[in-house]
JSON list of C-alpha atoms in Angstrom, two decimals:
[
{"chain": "A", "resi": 1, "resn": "UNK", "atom": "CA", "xyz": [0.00, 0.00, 0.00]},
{"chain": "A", "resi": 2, "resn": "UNK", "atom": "CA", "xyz": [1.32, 3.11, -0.74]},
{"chain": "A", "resi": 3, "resn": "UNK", "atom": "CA", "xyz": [-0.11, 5.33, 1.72]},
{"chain": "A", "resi": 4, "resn": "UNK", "atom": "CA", "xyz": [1.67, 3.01, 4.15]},
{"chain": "A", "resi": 5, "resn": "UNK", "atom": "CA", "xyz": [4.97, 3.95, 2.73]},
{"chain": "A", "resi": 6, "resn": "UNK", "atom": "CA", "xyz": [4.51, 7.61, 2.74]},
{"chain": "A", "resi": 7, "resn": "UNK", "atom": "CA", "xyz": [3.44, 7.29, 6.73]},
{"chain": "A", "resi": 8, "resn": "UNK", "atom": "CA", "xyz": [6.13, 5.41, 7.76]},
{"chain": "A", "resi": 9, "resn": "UNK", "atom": "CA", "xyz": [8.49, 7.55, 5.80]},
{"chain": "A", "resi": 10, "resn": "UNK", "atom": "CA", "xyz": [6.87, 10.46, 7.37]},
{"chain": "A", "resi": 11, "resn": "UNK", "atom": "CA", "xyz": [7.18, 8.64, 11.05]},
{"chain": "A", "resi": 12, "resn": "UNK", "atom": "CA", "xyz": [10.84, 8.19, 9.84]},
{"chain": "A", "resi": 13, "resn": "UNK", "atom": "CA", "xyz": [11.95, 11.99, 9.92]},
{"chain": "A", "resi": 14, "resn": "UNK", "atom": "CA", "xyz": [10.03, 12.31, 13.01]},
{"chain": "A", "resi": 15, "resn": "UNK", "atom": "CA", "xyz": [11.80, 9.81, 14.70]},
{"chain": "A", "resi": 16, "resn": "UNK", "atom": "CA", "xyz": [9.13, 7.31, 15.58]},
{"chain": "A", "resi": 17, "resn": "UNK", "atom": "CA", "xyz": [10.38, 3.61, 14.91]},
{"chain": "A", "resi": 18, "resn": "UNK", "atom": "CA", "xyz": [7.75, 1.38, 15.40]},
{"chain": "A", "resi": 19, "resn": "UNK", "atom": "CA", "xyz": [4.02, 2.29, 13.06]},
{"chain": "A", "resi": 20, "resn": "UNK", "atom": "CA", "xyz": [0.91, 0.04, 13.21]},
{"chain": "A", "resi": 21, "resn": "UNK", "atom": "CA", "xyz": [-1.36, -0.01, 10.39]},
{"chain": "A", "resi": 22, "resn": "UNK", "atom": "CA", "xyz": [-5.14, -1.27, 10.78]},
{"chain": "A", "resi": 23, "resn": "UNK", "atom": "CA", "xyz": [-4.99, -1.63, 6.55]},
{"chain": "A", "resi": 24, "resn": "UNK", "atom": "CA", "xyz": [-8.26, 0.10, 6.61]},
{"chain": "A", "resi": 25, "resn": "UNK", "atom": "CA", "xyz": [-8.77, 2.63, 3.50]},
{"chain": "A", "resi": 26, "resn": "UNK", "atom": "CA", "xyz": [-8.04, 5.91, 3.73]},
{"chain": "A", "resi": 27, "resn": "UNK", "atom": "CA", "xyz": [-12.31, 7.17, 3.23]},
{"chain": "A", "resi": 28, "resn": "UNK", "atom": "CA", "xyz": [-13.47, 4.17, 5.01]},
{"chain": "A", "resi": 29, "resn": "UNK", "atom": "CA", "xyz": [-12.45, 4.54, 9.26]},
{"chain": "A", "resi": 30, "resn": "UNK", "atom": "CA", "xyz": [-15.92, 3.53, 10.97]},
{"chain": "A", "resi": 31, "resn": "UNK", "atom": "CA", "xyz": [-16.64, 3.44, 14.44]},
{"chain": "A", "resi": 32, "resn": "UNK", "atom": "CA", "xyz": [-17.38, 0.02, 14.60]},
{"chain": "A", "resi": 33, "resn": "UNK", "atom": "CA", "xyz": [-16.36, -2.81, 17.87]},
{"chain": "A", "resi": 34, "resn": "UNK", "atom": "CA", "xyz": [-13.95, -4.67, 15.39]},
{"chain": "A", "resi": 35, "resn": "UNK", "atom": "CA", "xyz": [-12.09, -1.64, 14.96]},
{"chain": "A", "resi": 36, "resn": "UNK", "atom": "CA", "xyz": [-12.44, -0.37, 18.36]},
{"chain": "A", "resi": 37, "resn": "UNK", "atom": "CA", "xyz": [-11.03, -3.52, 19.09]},
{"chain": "A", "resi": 38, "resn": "UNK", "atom": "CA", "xyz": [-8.04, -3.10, 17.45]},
{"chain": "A", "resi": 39, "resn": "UNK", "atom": "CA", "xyz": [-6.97, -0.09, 19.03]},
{"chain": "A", "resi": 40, "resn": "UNK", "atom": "CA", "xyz": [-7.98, -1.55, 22.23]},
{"chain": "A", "resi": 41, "resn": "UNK", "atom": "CA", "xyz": [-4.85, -4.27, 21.24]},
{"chain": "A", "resi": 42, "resn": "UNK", "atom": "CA", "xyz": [-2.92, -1.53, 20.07]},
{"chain": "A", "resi": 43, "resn": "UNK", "atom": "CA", "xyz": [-2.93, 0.13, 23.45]},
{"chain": "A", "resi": 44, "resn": "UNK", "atom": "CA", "xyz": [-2.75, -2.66, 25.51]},
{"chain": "A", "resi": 45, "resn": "UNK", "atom": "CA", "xyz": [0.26, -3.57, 23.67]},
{"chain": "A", "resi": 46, "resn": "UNK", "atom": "CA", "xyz": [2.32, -0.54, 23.94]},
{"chain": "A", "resi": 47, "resn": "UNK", "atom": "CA", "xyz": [1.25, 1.15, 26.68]},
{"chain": "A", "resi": 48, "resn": "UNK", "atom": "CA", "xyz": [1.26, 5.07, 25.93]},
{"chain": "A", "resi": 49, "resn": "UNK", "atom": "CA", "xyz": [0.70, 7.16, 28.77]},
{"chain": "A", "resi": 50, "resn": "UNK", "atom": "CA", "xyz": [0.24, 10.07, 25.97]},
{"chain": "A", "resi": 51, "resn": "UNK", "atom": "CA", "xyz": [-2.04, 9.35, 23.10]},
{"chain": "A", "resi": 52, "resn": "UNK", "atom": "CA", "xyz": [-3.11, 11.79, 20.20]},
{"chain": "A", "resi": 53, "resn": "UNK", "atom": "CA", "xyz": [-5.24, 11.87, 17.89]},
{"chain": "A", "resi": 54, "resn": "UNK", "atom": "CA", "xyz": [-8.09, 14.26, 15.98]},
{"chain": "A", "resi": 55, "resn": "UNK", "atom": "CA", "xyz": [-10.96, 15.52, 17.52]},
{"chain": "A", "resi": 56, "resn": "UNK", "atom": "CA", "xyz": [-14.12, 13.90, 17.22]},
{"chain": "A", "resi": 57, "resn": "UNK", "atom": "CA", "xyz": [-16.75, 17.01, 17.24]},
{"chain": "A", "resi": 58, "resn": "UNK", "atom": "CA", "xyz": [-17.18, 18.40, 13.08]},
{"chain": "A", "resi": 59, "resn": "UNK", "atom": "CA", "xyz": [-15.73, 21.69, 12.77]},
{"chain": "A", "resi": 60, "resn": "UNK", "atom": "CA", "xyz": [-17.58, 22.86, 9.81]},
{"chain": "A", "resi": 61, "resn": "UNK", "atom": "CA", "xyz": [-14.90, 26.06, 8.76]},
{"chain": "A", "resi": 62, "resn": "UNK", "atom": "CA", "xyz": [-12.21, 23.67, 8.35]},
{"chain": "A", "resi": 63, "resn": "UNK", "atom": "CA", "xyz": [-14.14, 22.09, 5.48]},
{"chain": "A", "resi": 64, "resn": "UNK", "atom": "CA", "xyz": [-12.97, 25.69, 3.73]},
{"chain": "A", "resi": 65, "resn": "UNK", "atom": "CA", "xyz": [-9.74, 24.61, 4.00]},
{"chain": "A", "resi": 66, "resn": "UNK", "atom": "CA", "xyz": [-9.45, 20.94, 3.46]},
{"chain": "A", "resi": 67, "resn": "UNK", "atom": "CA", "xyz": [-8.78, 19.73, 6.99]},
{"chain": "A", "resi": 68, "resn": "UNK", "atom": "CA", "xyz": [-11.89, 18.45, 7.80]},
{"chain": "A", "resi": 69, "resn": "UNK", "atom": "CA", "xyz": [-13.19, 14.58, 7.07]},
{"chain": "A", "resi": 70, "resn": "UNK", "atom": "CA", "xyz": [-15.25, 12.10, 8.01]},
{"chain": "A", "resi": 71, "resn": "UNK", "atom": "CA", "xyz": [-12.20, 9.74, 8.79]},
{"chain": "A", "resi": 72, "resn": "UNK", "atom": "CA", "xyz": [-10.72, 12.34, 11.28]},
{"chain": "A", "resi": 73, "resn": "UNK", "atom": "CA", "xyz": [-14.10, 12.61, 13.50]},
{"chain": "A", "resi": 74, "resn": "UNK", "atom": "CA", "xyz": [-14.24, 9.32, 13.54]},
{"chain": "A", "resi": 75, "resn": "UNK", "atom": "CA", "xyz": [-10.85, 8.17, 14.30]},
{"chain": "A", "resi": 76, "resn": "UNK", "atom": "CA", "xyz": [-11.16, 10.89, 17.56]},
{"chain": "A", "resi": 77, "resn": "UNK", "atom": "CA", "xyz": [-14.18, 8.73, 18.79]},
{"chain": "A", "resi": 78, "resn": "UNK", "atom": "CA", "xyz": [-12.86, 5.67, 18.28]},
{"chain": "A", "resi": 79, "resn": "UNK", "atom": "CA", "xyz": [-9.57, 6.37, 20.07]},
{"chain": "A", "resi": 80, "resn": "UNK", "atom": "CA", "xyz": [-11.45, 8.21, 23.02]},
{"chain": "A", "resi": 81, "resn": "UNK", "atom": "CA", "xyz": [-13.81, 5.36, 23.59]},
{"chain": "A", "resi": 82, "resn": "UNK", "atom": "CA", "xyz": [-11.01, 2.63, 23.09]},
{"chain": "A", "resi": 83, "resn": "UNK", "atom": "CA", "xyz": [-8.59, 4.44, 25.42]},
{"chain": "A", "resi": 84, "resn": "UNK", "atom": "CA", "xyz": [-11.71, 5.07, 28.16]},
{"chain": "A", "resi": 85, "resn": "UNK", "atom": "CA", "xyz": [-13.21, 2.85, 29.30]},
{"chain": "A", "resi": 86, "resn": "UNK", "atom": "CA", "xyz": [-12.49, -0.50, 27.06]},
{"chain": "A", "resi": 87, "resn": "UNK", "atom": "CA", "xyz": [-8.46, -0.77, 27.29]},
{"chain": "A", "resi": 88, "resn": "UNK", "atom": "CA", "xyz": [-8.15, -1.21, 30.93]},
{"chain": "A", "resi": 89, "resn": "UNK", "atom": "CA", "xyz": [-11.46, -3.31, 31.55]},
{"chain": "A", "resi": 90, "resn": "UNK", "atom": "CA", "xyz": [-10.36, -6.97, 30.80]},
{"chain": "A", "resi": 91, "resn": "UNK", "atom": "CA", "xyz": [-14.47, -8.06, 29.77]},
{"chain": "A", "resi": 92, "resn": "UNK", "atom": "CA", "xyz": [-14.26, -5.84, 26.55]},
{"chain": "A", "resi": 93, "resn": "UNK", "atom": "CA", "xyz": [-12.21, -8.17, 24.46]},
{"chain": "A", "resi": 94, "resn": "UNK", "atom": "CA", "xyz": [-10.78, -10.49, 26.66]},
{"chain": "A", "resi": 95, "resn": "UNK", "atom": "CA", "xyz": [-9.73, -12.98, 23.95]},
{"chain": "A", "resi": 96, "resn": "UNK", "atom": "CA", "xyz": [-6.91, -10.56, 23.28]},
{"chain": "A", "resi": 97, "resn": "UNK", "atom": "CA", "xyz": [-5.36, -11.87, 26.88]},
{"chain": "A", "resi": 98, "resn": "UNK", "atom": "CA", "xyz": [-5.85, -15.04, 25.42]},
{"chain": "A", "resi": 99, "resn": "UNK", "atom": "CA", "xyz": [-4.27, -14.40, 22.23]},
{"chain": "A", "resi": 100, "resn": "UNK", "atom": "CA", "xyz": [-1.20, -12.38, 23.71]},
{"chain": "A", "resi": 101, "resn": "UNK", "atom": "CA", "xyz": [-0.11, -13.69, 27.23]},
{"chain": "A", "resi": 102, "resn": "UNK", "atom": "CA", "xyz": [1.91, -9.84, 27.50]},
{"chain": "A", "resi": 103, "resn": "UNK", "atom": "CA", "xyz": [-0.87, -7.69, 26.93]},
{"chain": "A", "resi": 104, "resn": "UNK", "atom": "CA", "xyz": [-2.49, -6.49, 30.47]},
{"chain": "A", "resi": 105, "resn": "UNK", "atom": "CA", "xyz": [-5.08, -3.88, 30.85]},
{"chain": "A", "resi": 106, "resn": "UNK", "atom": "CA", "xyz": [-3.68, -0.50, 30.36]},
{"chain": "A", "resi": 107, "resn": "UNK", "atom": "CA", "xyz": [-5.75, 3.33, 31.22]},
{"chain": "A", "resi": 108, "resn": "UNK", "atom": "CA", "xyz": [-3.42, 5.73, 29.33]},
{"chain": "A", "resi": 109, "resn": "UNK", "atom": "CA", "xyz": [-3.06, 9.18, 31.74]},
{"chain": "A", "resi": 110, "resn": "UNK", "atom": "CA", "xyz": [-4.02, 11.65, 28.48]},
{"chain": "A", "resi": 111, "resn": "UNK", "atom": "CA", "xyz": [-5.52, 12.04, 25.25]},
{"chain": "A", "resi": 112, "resn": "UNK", "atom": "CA", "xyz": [-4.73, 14.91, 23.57]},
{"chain": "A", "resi": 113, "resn": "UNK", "atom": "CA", "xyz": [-7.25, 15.87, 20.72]},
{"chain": "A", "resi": 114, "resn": "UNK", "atom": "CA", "xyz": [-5.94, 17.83, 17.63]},
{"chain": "A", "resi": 115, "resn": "UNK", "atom": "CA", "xyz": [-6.56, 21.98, 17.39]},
{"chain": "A", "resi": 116, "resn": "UNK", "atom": "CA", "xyz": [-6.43, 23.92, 13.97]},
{"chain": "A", "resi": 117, "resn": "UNK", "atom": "CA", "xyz": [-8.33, 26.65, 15.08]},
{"chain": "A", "resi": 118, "resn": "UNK", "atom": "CA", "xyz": [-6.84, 29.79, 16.41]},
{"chain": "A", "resi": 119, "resn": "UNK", "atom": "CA", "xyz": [-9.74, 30.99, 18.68]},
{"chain": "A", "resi": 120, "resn": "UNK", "atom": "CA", "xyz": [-9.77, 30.58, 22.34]},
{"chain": "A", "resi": 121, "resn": "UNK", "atom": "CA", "xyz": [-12.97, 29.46, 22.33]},
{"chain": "A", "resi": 122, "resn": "UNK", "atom": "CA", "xyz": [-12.44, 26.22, 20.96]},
{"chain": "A", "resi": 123, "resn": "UNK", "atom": "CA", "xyz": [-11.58, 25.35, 24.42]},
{"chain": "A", "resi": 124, "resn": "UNK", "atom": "CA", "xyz": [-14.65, 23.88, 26.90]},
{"chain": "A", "resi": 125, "resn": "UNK", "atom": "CA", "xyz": [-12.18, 23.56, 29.79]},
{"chain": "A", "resi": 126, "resn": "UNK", "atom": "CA", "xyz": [-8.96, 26.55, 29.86]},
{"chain": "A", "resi": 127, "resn": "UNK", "atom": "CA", "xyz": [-7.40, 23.82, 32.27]},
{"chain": "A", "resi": 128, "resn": "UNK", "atom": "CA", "xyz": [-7.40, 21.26, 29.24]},
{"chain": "A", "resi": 129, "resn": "UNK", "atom": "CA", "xyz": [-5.29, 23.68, 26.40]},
{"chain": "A", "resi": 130, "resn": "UNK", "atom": "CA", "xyz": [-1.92, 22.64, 25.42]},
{"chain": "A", "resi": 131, "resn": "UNK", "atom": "CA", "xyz": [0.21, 24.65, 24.12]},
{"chain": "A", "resi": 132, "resn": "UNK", "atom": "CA", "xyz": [3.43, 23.57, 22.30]},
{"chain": "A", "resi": 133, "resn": "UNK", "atom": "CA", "xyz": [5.85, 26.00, 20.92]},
{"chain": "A", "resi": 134, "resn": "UNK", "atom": "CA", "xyz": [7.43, 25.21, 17.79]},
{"chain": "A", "resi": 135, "resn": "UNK", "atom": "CA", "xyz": [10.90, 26.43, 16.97]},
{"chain": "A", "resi": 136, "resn": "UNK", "atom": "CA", "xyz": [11.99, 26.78, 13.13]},
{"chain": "A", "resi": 137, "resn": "UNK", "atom": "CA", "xyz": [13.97, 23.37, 13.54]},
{"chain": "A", "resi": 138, "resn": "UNK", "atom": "CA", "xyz": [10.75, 21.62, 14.74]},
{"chain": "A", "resi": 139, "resn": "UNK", "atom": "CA", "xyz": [8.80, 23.41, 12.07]},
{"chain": "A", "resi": 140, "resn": "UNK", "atom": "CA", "xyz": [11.80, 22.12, 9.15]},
{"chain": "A", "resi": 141, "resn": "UNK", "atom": "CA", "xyz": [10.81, 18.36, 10.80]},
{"chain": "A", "resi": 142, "resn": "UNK", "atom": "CA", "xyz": [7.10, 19.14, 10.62]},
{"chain": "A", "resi": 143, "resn": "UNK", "atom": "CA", "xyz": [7.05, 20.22, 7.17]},
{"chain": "A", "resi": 144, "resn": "UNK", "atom": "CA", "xyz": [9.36, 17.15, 5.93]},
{"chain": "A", "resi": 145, "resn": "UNK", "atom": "CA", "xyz": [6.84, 14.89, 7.35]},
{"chain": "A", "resi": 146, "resn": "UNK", "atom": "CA", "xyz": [3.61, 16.36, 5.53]},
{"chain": "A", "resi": 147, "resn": "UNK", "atom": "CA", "xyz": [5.83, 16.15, 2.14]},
{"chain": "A", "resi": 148, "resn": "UNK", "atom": "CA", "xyz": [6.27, 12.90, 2.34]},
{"chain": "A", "resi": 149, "resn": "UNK", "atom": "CA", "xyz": [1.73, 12.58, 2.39]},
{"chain": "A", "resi": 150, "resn": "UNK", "atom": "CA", "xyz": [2.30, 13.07, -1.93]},
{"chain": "A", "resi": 151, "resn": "UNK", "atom": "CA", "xyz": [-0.65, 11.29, -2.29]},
{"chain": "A", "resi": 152, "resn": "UNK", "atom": "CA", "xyz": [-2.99, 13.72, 0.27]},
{"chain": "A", "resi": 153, "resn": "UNK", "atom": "CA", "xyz": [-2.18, 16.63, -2.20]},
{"chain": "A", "resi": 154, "resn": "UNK", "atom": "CA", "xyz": [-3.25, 18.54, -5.44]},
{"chain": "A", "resi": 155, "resn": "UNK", "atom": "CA", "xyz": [0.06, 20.76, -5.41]},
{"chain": "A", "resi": 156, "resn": "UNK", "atom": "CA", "xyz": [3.45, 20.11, -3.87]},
{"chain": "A", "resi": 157, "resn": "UNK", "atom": "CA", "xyz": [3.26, 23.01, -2.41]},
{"chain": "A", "resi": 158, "resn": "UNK", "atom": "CA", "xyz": [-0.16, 22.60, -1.12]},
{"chain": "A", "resi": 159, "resn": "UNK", "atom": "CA", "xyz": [1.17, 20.75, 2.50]},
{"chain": "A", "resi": 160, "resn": "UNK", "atom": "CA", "xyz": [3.70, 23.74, 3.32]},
{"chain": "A", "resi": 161, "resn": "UNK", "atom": "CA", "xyz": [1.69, 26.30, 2.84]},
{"chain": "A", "resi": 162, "resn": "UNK", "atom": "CA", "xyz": [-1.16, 24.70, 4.95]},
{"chain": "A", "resi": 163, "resn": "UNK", "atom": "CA", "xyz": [1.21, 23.62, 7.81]},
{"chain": "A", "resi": 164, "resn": "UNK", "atom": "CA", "xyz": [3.26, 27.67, 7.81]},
{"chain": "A", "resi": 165, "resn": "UNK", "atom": "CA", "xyz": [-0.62, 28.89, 7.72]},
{"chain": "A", "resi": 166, "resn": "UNK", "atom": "CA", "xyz": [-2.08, 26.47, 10.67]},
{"chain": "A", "resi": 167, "resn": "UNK", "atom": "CA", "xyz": [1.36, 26.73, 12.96]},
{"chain": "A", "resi": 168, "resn": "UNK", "atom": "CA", "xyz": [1.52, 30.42, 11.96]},
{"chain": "A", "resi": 169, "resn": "UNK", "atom": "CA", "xyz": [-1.68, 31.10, 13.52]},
{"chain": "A", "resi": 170, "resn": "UNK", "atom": "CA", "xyz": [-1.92, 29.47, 16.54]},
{"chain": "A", "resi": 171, "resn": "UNK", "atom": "CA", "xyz": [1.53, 30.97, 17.24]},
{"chain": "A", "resi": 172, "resn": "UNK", "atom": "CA", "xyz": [0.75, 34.04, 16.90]},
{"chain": "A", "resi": 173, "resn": "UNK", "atom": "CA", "xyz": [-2.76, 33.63, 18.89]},
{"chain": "A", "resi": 174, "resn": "UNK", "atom": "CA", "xyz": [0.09, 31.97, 21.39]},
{"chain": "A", "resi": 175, "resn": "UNK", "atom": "CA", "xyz": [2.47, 34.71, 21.58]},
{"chain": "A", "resi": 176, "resn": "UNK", "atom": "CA", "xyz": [5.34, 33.08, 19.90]},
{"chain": "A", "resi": 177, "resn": "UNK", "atom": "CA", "xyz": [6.03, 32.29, 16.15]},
{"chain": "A", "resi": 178, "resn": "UNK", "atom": "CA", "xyz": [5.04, 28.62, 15.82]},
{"chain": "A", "resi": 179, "resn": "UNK", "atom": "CA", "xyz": [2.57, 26.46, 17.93]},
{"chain": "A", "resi": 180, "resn": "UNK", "atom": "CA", "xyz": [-0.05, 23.36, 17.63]},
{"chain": "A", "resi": 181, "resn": "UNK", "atom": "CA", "xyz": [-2.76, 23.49, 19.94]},
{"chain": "A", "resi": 182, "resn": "UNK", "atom": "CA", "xyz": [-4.36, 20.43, 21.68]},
{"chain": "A", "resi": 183, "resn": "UNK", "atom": "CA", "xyz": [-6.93, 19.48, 24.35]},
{"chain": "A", "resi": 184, "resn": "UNK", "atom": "CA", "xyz": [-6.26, 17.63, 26.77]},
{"chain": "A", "resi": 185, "resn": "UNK", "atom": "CA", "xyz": [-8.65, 14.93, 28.06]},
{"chain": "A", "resi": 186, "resn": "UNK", "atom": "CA", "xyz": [-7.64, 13.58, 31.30]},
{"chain": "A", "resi": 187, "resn": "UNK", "atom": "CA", "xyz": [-8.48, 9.66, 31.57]},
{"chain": "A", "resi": 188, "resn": "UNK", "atom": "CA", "xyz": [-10.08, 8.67, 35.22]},
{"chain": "A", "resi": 189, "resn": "UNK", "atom": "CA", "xyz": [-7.93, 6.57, 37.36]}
]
């Protein structure tokens, strides 16, 4: 699959080693047990106490700009519902513990849900913002990565521009030159 190449090659200049594919197609993510399963396995198996991923409500502007779809909502849900309360309760899925003697249930301390808007209203909670400041170095890795998403794009120039616009923004909304913006969900323990 190509997709699969460009991610891990992306994943690559980012420095992450070790990508997990669910071979679903890319148009196709539903919120369904089977996959909530697998992500279930996924963190059961490597334990993040961090996970992120997009935001599950619709944020009708971003359709303006091309960052909003159906596989992004839905990928937020699933991850929220696998990562609270399924992956540390050993009756969802408990074949998995038969299947793969070193997975235990596992509560993972945050998720942190994608932000591409530049308003502080986007926030329910101020306590659950996260703010990361990017310097230009960070940015140089950033914009490597989306390069290497060829497929994703009409332009080449089409996944600079939109990550200089997006990390633009919320750094200037953030006081500084570069930023991504999250929420935080804290899990219950």
């Amino acid at each position: 699959n190509n997709s699969h190449y460009l991610l891990i090659a992306a994943a690559k200049i980012l420095g992450v080693n070790d990508v997990h594919f669910l071979n679903i197609s890319d148009g196709y993510v539903e919120n369904t047990d089977t996959t909530r399963s697998q992500i279930v396995y996924f963190i059961r198996k490597v334990k993040p106490e961090i996970i992120i991923t997009f935001d599950p409500q619709r944020h009708y502007d971003l359709y303006a700009v091309g960052l909003e779809h159906d596989d992004h909502q839905t990928t937020g849900s699933i991850v929220l519902s696998a990562a609270y309360p399924r992956a540390d309760n050993r009756f969802y899925y408990p074949e998995q513990f038969e299947k793969d003697a070193s997975l235990t249930p596992f509560k993972p301390q945050f998720v942190y849900l994608f932000k591409f808007h530049n308003t502080e209203n986007v926030f329910s909670n101020p306590n659950s913002k996260v703010i990361v400041k990017l310097t230009e170095e960070e940015m140089e890795y950033k914009r490597n990565a989306f390069l290497q998403h060829k497929s994703q794009y009409r332009l080449p120039s089409e996944p600079i521009d939109m990550v200089n616009k997006i990390s633009l923004s919320l750094g200037k909304a953030s006081g500084t030159q570069y930023a991504e913006w999250f929420t935080r969900v804290v899990i219950y323990h």
